Coordinates of N, CA and C in Angstrom, one line a residue:
X1 N 10.1 13.5 -0.1 CA 10.7 13.4 1.2 C 11.0 14.8 1.7
X2 N 11.1 15.8 0.8 CA 11.4 17.1 1.3 C 10.1 17.7 1.9
X3 N 10.3 18.4 3.0 CA 9.1 19.1 3.6 C 8.6 20.2 2.7
X4 N 7.3 20.4 2.7 CA 6.7 21.5 1.9 C 7.2 22.8 2.4
X5 N 7.3 23.8 1.5 CA 7.9 25.1 1.9 C 7.2 25.7 3.1
X6 N 5.9 25.5 3.2 CA 5.1 26.1 4.3 C 5.0 25.2 5.5
X7 N 5.6 24.0 5.5 CA 5.4 23.0 6.6 C 6.5 23.4 7.7
X8 N 6.0 23.4 8.9 CA 6.9 23.6 10.0 C 7.8 22.4 10.2
X9 N 9.1 22.7 10.4 CA 10.1 21.7 10.7 C 10.5 21.8 12.2
X10 N 10.5 20.6 12.9 CA 10.8 20.7 14.3 C 12.2 21.2 14.5
X11 N 12.4 21.9 15.6 CA 13.8 22.3 16.0 C 14.7 21.2 16.1
X12 N 14.2 20.0 16.6 CA 15.1 18.9 16.8 C 15.6 18.4 15.4
X13 N 14.7 18.3 14.4 CA 15.1 17.9 13.1 C 16.1 18.8 12.5
X14 N 16.0 20.1 12.7 CA 16.9 21.1 12.2 C 18.3 20.9 12.7
X15 N 18.4 20.4 13.9 CA 19.8 20.3 14.5 C 20.5 19.0 14.1
X16 N 19.8 18.1 13.4 CA 20.5 16.9 13.0 C 21.4 17.1 11.9
X17 N 22.6 16.6 12.0 CA 23.6 16.7 10.9 C 23.3 15.5 10.0
X18 N 22.6 15.8 8.9 CA 22.1 14.8 8.0 C 23.2 14.2 7.2
X19 N 24.4 14.7 7.2 CA 25.5 14.1 6.4 C 26.4 13.3 7.2
X20 N 26.2 13.2 8.5 CA 27.0 12.4 9.4 C 26.7 10.9 9.2
X21 N 27.7 10.1 9.1 CA 27.6 8.7 8.9 C 28.0 8.0 10.2
X22 N 27.1 7.2 10.8 CA 27.5 6.5 12.0 C 27.8 5.1 11.6
X23 N 28.5 4.4 12.5 CA 28.9 3.0 12.2 C 27.7 2.2 12.0
X24 N 27.6 1.6 10.8 CA 26.5 0.8 10.4 C 25.3 1.5 9.9
X25 N 25.4 2.8 9.7 CA 24.3 3.6 9.2 C 24.8 4.5 8.0
X26 N 23.9 4.6 7.0 CA 24.2 5.5 5.9 C 23.6 6.9 6.2
X27 N 24.2 8.0 5.7 CA 23.7 9.3 5.9 C 22.3 9.4 5.4
X28 N 21.5 10.3 6.0 CA 20.1 10.4 5.6 C 19.9 10.8 4.1
X29 N 20.7 11.7 3.5 CA 20.5 11.9 2.1 C 20.7 10.7 1.2
X30 N 21.6 9.8 1.6 CA 21.9 8.6 0.9 C 20.6 7.6 1.0
X31 N 20.0 7.6 2.2 CA 18.8 6.8 2.3 C 17.7 7.3 1.5
X32 N 17.5 8.6 1.5 CA 16.4 9.3 0.8 C 16.6 9.0 -0.7
X33 N 17.9 9.1 -1.2 CA 18.1 8.9 -2.6 C 17.8 7.4 -3.0
X34 N 18.2 6.5 -2.1 CA 17.9 5.1 -2.4 C 16.4 4.8 -2.4
X35 N 15.7 5.4 -1.5 CA 14.3 5.3 -1.4 C 13.6 5.8 -2.7
X36 N 14.1 6.9 -3.2 CA 13.5 7.5 -4.4 C 13.9 6.8 -5.7
X37 N 15.1 6.1 -5.6 CA 15.4 5.3 -6.8 C 14.5 4.1 -6.9
X38 N 14.1 3.6 -5.7 CA 13.2 2.4 -5.8 C 11.7 2.9 -6.0
X39 N 11.4 4.0 -5.4 CA 10.0 4.6 -5.5 C 10.1 6.0 -6.0
X40 N 10.2 6.2 -7.3 CA 10.4 7.6 -7.8 C 9.3 8.6 -7.4
X41 N 8.1 8.2 -7.2 CA 7.1 9.1 -6.8 C 7.0 9.2 -5.2
X42 N 8.0 8.7 -4.5 CA 8.0 8.8 -3.1 C 6.9 8.0 -2.5
X43 N 6.3 8.5 -1.4 CA 5.3 7.8 -0.7 C 4.0 7.7 -1.5
X44 N 3.8 8.3 -2.6 CA 2.7 8.2 -3.5 C 2.9 7.2 -4.6
X45 N 4.1 6.6 -4.7 CA 4.5 5.7 -5.8 C 3.6 4.5 -5.7
X46 N 3.0 4.1 -6.8 CA 2.2 2.9 -6.9 C 2.8 1.6 -6.3
X47 N 4.1 1.5 -6.7 CA 4.8 0.3 -6.2 C 5.1 0.4 -4.6
X48 N 5.3 1.6 -4.1 CA 5.5 1.7 -2.7 C 4.2 1.4 -2.0
X49 N 3.1 1.9 -2.5 CA 1.8 1.6 -1.9 C 1.5 0.1 -1.9
X50 N 1.9 -0.6 -3.0 CA 1.7 -2.0 -3.1 C 2.6 -2.8 -2.1
X51 N 3.9 -2.4 -2.1 CA 4.9 -3.1 -1.2 C 4.7 -2.8 0.2
X52 N 4.3 -1.6 0.6 CA 4.4 -1.2 2.0 C 3.1 -0.6 2.7
X53 N 2.1 -0.3 1.9 CA 1.0 0.4 2.5 C -0.3 -0.3 2.4
X54 N -0.7 -0.7 1.2 CA -2.0 -1.3 0.9 C -2.4 -2.4 1.8
X55 N -1.5 -3.4 2.0 CA -1.8 -4.5 2.8 C -1.9 -4.1 4.3
X56 N -1.3 -3.1 4.7 CA -1.4 -2.6 6.1 C -2.8 -1.9 6.3
X57 N -3.2 -1.2 5.3 CA -4.5 -0.6 5.3 C -5.6 -1.7 5.3
X58 N -5.4 -2.7 4.5 CA -6.3 -3.8 4.5 C -6.4 -4.5 5.9
X59 N -5.2 -4.6 6.5 CA -5.2 -5.2 7.9 C -6.0 -4.3 8.9
X60 N -5.8 -3.0 8.7 CA -6.5 -2.1 9.6 C -8.0 -2.2 9.4
X61 N -8.4 -2.3 8.1 CA -9.9 -2.5 7.8 C -10.4 -3.8 8.4
X62 N -9.6 -4.9 8.2 CA -10.0 -6.1 8.8 C -10.2 -6.0 10.3
X63 N -9.2 -5.3 10.9 CA -9.3 -5.0 12.4 C -10.6 -4.3 12.7
X64 N -10.9 -3.3 12.0 CA -12.1 -2.5 12.4 C -13.4 -3.3 12.2
X65 N -13.4 -4.2 11.1 CA -14.6 -5.0 10.9 C -14.8 -6.1 12.0
X66 N -13.7 -6.6 12.5 CA -13.7 -7.8 13.4 C -13.5 -7.4 14.8
X67 N -12.7 -6.4 15.1 CA -12.3 -6.0 16.5 C -12.7 -4.6 16.8
X68 N -13.4 -3.9 15.9 CA -13.8 -2.6 16.2 C -14.8 -2.6 17.4
X69 N -15.0 -1.4 18.0 CA -15.7 -1.4 19.3 C -17.1 -2.0 19.2
X70 N -17.8 -1.8 18.2 CA -19.2 -2.3 18.1 C -19.2 -3.9 18.0
X71 N -18.3 -4.4 17.1 CA -18.3 -5.9 16.9 C -17.7 -6.5 18.2
X72 N -16.6 -5.9 18.7 CA -15.9 -6.4 19.9 C -16.9 -6.4 21.1
X73 N -17.6 -5.3 21.4 CA -18.4 -5.3 22.6 C -19.6 -6.2 22.4
X74 N -20.1 -6.5 21.2 CA -21.2 -7.4 21.0 C -20.7 -8.8 21.4
X75 N -19.5 -9.2 20.9 CA -19.0 -10.6 21.2 C -18.7 -10.7 22.7
X76 N -18.2 -9.6 23.3 CA -17.8 -9.7 24.7 C -19.1 -9.8 25.5
X77 N -20.2 -9.1 25.2 CA -21.5 -9.2 25.9 C -22.0 -10.6 25.8
X78 N -21.8 -11.3 24.6 CA -22.3 -12.6 24.5 C -21.4 -13.7 25.1
X79 N -20.3 -13.2 25.6 CA -19.3 -14.1 26.2 C -18.6 -15.0 25.2
X80 N -18.5 -14.5 24.0 CA -17.9 -15.3 22.9 C -16.4 -14.9 22.8
X81 N -15.6 -15.3 23.8 CA -14.2 -15.0 23.9 C -13.4 -15.6 22.7
X82 N -13.8 -16.8 22.3 CA -13.1 -17.4 21.2 C -13.4 -16.7 19.9
X83 N -14.6 -16.1 19.8 CA -14.9 -15.3 18.7 C -14.1 -14.0 18.6
X84 N -13.6 -13.6 19.8 CA -12.8 -12.4 19.8 C -11.3 -12.7 19.5
X85 N -10.9 -13.9 20.1 CA -9.5 -14.3 19.9 C -9.3 -14.8 18.4
X86 N -10.3 -15.4 17.9 CA -10.2 -16.0 16.6 C -9.7 -15.0 15.5
X87 N -10.2 -13.8 15.4 CA -9.6 -12.9 14.4 C -8.3 -12.3 14.8
X88 N -8.0 -12.3 16.0 CA -6.8 -11.6 16.5 C -5.5 -12.2 15.9
X89 N -5.4 -13.5 15.9 CA -4.2 -14.2 15.4 C -4.1 -14.0 13.8
X90 N -5.1 -14.2 13.1 CA -5.0 -14.0 11.6 C -4.7 -12.5 11.3
X91 N -5.2 -11.6 12.1 CA -4.9 -10.2 11.9 C -3.4 -9.9 12.0
X92 N -2.7 -10.5 12.9 CA -1.3 -10.3 13.0 C -0.6 -10.8 11.7
X93 N -1.1 -11.9 11.2 CA -0.6 -12.5 10.0 C -0.8 -11.7 8.7
X94 N -1.7 -10.7 8.8 CA -2.0 -9.9 7.6 C -0.9 -8.9 7.3
X95 N 0.1 -8.8 8.2 CA 1.2 -7.9 7.9 C 2.5 -8.6 8.2
X96 N 3.6 -8.0 7.9 CA 4.9 -8.6 8.2 C 5.5 -7.9 9.4
X97 N 4.8 -7.3 10.2 CA 5.3 -6.5 11.3 C 5.8 -7.3 12.5
X98 N 5.1 -8.4 12.8 CA 5.4 -9.2 13.9 C 6.1 -10.5 13.5
X99 N 7.3 -10.8 14.1 CA 8.0 -12.0 13.8 C 7.2 -13.3 14.0
X100 N 7.3 -14.3 13.2 CA 6.5 -15.5 13.4 C 6.6 -16.2 14.7
X101 N 7.8 -16.2 15.3 CA 8.0 -16.8 16.6 C 7.3 -16.0 17.7
X102 N 7.1 -14.7 17.5 CA 6.3 -13.9 18.5 C 4.8 -14.3 18.4
X103 N 4.4 -14.5 17.1 CA 3.0 -14.9 16.9 C 2.7 -16.2 17.5
X104 N 3.7 -17.2 17.4 CA 3.5 -18.5 17.9 C 3.4 -18.4 19.5
X105 N 4.2 -17.6 20.1 CA 4.2 -17.4 21.5 C 2.8 -17.0 22.0
X106 N 2.2 -16.0 21.2 CA 0.9 -15.5 21.6 C -0.1 -16.6 21.3
X107 N 0.0 -17.4 20.2 CA -1.0 -18.5 19.9 C -0.9 -19.5 21.0
X108 N 0.3 -19.9 21.5 CA 0.5 -20.8 22.5 C -0.1 -20.3 23.8
X109 N 0.1 -19.1 24.1 CA -0.4 -18.5 25.3 C -2.0 -18.4 25.4
X110 N -2.6 -18.4 24.2 CA -4.0 -18.3 24.1 C -4.7 -19.7 24.0
X111 N -3.9 -20.8 24.1 CA -4.4 -22.1 24.0 C -5.4 -22.5 25.1
X112 N -5.2 -21.9 26.3 CA -6.1 -22.2 27.4 C -7.3 -21.2 27.3
X113 N -8.5 -21.8 27.5 CA -9.7 -21.0 27.5 C -9.7 -19.8 28.5
X114 N -9.2 -20.0 29.7 CA -9.3 -18.9 30.7 C -8.4 -17.8 30.2
X115 N -7.3 -18.1 29.5 CA -6.5 -17.0 29.0 C -7.2 -16.2 27.8
X116 N -8.0 -17.0 27.1 CA -8.8 -16.3 26.0 C -9.8 -15.3 26.6
X117 N -10.4 -15.7 27.7 CA -11.3 -14.8 28.4 C -10.6 -13.6 28.9
X118 N -9.5 -13.8 29.6 CA -8.7 -12.6 30.1 C -8.1 -11.8 29.0
X119 N -7.6 -12.4 27.9 CA -7.1 -11.7 26.8 C -8.1 -10.8 26.1
X120 N -9.3 -11.4 25.9 CA -10.4 -10.6 25.2 C -10.8 -9.4 26.1
X121 N -10.9 -9.6 27.4 CA -11.2 -8.5 28.3 C -10.2 -7.4 28.4
X122 N -8.9 -7.8 28.5 CA -7.8 -6.8 28.6 C -7.6 -6.2 27.2
X123 N -7.8 -6.9 26.1 CA -7.6 -6.3 24.8 C -8.7 -5.2 24.6
X124 N -9.9 -5.6 25.0 CA -11.0 -4.6 24.9 C -10.7 -3.3 25.7
X125 N -10.3 -3.5 26.9 CA -10.0 -2.4 27.8 C -8.8 -1.5 27.2
X126 N -7.9 -2.2 26.6 CA -6.7 -1.5 26.0 C -7.2 -0.7 24.8
X127 N -8.0 -1.3 23.9 CA -8.4 -0.7 22.7 C -9.6 0.3 22.8
X128 N -10.5 0.0 23.7 CA -11.8 0.8 23.8 C -12.0 1.4 25.1
X129 N -11.1 1.3 26.0 CA -11.2 1.9 27.3 C -10.1 3.0 27.5
X130 N -9.7 3.2 28.7 CA -8.6 4.1 29.1 C -7.3 3.4 28.9
X131 N -6.6 3.7 27.8 CA -5.4 3.0 27.5 C -4.3 3.2 28.6
X132 N -4.3 4.3 29.2 CA -3.3 4.6 30.2 C -3.4 3.7 31.4
X133 N -4.7 3.3 31.7 CA -4.9 2.3 32.8 C -4.8 0.9 32.3
X134 N -5.2 0.6 31.1 CA -5.3 -0.8 30.6 C -3.9 -1.3 30.1
X135 N -3.0 -0.5 29.7 CA -1.8 -1.0 29.0 C -1.0 -1.9 30.0
X136 N -0.9 -1.5 31.2 CA -0.1 -2.3 32.2 C -0.7 -3.6 32.4
X137 N -2.1 -3.7 32.5 CA -2.8 -5.0 32.6 C -2.6 -5.9 31.4
X138 N -2.6 -5.3 30.2 CA -2.4 -6.0 29.0 C -1.0 -6.6 29.0
X139 N 0.0 -5.8 29.4 CA 1.4 -6.2 29.5 C 1.5 -7.4 30.5
X140 N 0.9 -7.2 31.7 CA 1.0 -8.3 32.7 C 0.5 -9.6 32.1
X141 N -0.6 -9.6 31.4 CA -1.1 -10.8 30.8 C -0.2 -11.4 29.7
X142 N 0.4 -10.5 28.9 CA 1.4 -11.0 27.9 C 2.6 -11.6 28.6
X143 N 3.0 -11.1 29.7 CA 4.1 -11.7 30.5 C 3.7 -13.0 31.0
X144 N 2.6 -13.2 31.5 CA 2.0 -14.4 32.0 C 2.0 -15.5 30.9
X145 N 1.6 -15.0 29.7 CA 1.5 -15.9 28.6 C 2.8 -16.2 27.9
X146 N 3.9 -15.5 28.4 CA 5.2 -15.7 27.7 C 5.2 -15.2 26.3
X147 N 4.4 -14.1 26.1 CA 4.3 -13.5 24.7 C 4.5 -12.0 24.8
X148 N 5.2 -11.6 25.8 CA 5.3 -10.1 26.0 C 6.5 -9.6 25.1
X149 N 6.1 -9.0 24.0 CA 7.1 -8.4 23.1 C 6.4 -7.0 22.7
X150 N 7.3 -6.1 22.5 CA 6.7 -4.7 22.1 C 5.9 -4.8 20.9
X151 N 6.3 -5.7 19.9 CA 5.5 -5.8 18.7 C 4.1 -6.2 19.0
X152 N 3.9 -7.2 19.9 CA 2.5 -7.7 20.2 C 1.8 -6.6 21.0
X153 N 2.5 -6.0 22.0 CA 1.9 -5.0 22.9 C 1.4 -3.8 22.1
X154 N 2.1 -3.4 21.0 CA 1.7 -2.2 20.3 C 1.0 -2.4 19.0
X155 N 0.9 -3.7 18.6 CA 0.3 -4.0 17.3 C -1.2 -3.6 17.2
X156 N -2.0 -4.0 18.2 CA -3.4 -3.8 18.1 C -3.8 -2.3 18.2
X157 N -3.2 -1.6 19.2 CA -3.5 -0.1 19.2 C -3.1 0.6 17.9
X158 N -2.0 0.2 17.4 CA -1.5 0.8 16.1 C -2.6 0.6 15.0
X159 N -3.1 -0.6 14.8 CA -4.1 -0.9 13.8 C -5.4 -0.2 14.1
X160 N -5.7 0.0 15.4 CA -6.9 0.7 15.7 C -6.8 2.2 15.2
X161 N -5.7 2.8 15.5 CA -5.5 4.2 15.2 C -4.1 4.6 14.9
X162 N -3.6 4.3 13.7 CA -2.2 4.6 13.4 C -1.7 6.0 13.6
X163 N -2.7 6.9 13.5 CA -2.3 8.3 13.7 C -2.1 8.7 15.2
X164 N -2.6 7.8 16.1 CA -2.5 8.1 17.5 C -1.5 7.2 18.2
X165 N -1.4 5.9 17.7 CA -0.6 5.0 18.4 C 0.6 4.5 17.5
X166 N 1.7 4.3 18.2 CA 2.9 3.9 17.4 C 3.1 2.4 17.6
X167 N 3.5 1.8 16.5 CA 4.0 0.4 16.5 C 5.4 0.4 16.8
X168 N 5.9 -0.4 17.8 CA 7.3 -0.4 18.2 C 8.0 -1.7 17.9
X169 N 9.1 -1.5 17.1 CA 10.1 -2.6 17.0 C 11.3 -2.1 17.6
X170 N 11.6 -2.6 18.8 CA 12.7 -2.0 19.7 C 14.0 -1.9 19.0
X171 N 14.5 -2.9 18.3 CA 15.8 -2.8 17.7 C 15.9 -1.8 16.7
X172 N 14.9 -1.7 15.8 CA 14.9 -0.7 14.8 C 14.8 0.7 15.4
X173 N 14.0 0.9 16.4 CA 13.8 2.1 17.1 C 15.1 2.6 17.7
X174 N 15.8 1.6 18.4 CA 17.1 1.9 19.0 C 18.1 2.4 18.0
X175 N 18.1 1.7 16.8 CA 19.1 2.0 15.8 C 18.8 3.4 15.2
X176 N 17.5 3.7 15.0 CA 17.2 5.0 14.5 C 17.6 6.1 15.6
X177 N 17.3 5.9 16.8 CA 17.7 6.8 17.9 C 19.2 7.0 17.9
X178 N 19.9 6.0 17.8 CA 21.4 6.1 17.8 C 21.9 6.9 16.6
X179 N 21.3 6.6 15.4 CA 21.7 7.4 14.2 C 21.4 8.9 14.3
X180 N 20.3 9.2 15.0 CA 20.0 10.6 15.2 C 20.5 11.2 16.4

């Protein structure tokens, strides 16, 4: 958890008082110590990889096999919108990142064939087009489907490229921001 000696530390992180305890939050050193008690080798610990990383990597691999640009564009060209929607729901189930009630809302929203067509088109634009233009359209569809949650909106881009796109859980993100 400690930055390497030659690694740059952001000025923002240097200003954080790591020993301050906020209501409902433990100080950062306490959290780091608890993490290292559970996973002595840190982020390289075999148990950490099993508990937190490997299944997410497997989900990302499943994503690339089933919804990667080549597979996705082929199904889209054939007009196989159900073939595109079909792996999307199990993909969400491959991780514990999205609450089951949010998955059910998406599943219910995709029950109508015309929504499957629009979902597949907008998801393709989001993942393989210009995200800055496509994100709002994807959100609009999720609103229409009554499945608009940050977890759903950010899940697919995150699995596409976790180094570029963030997965957002608003409550956790807000708590982290408050703590810092």
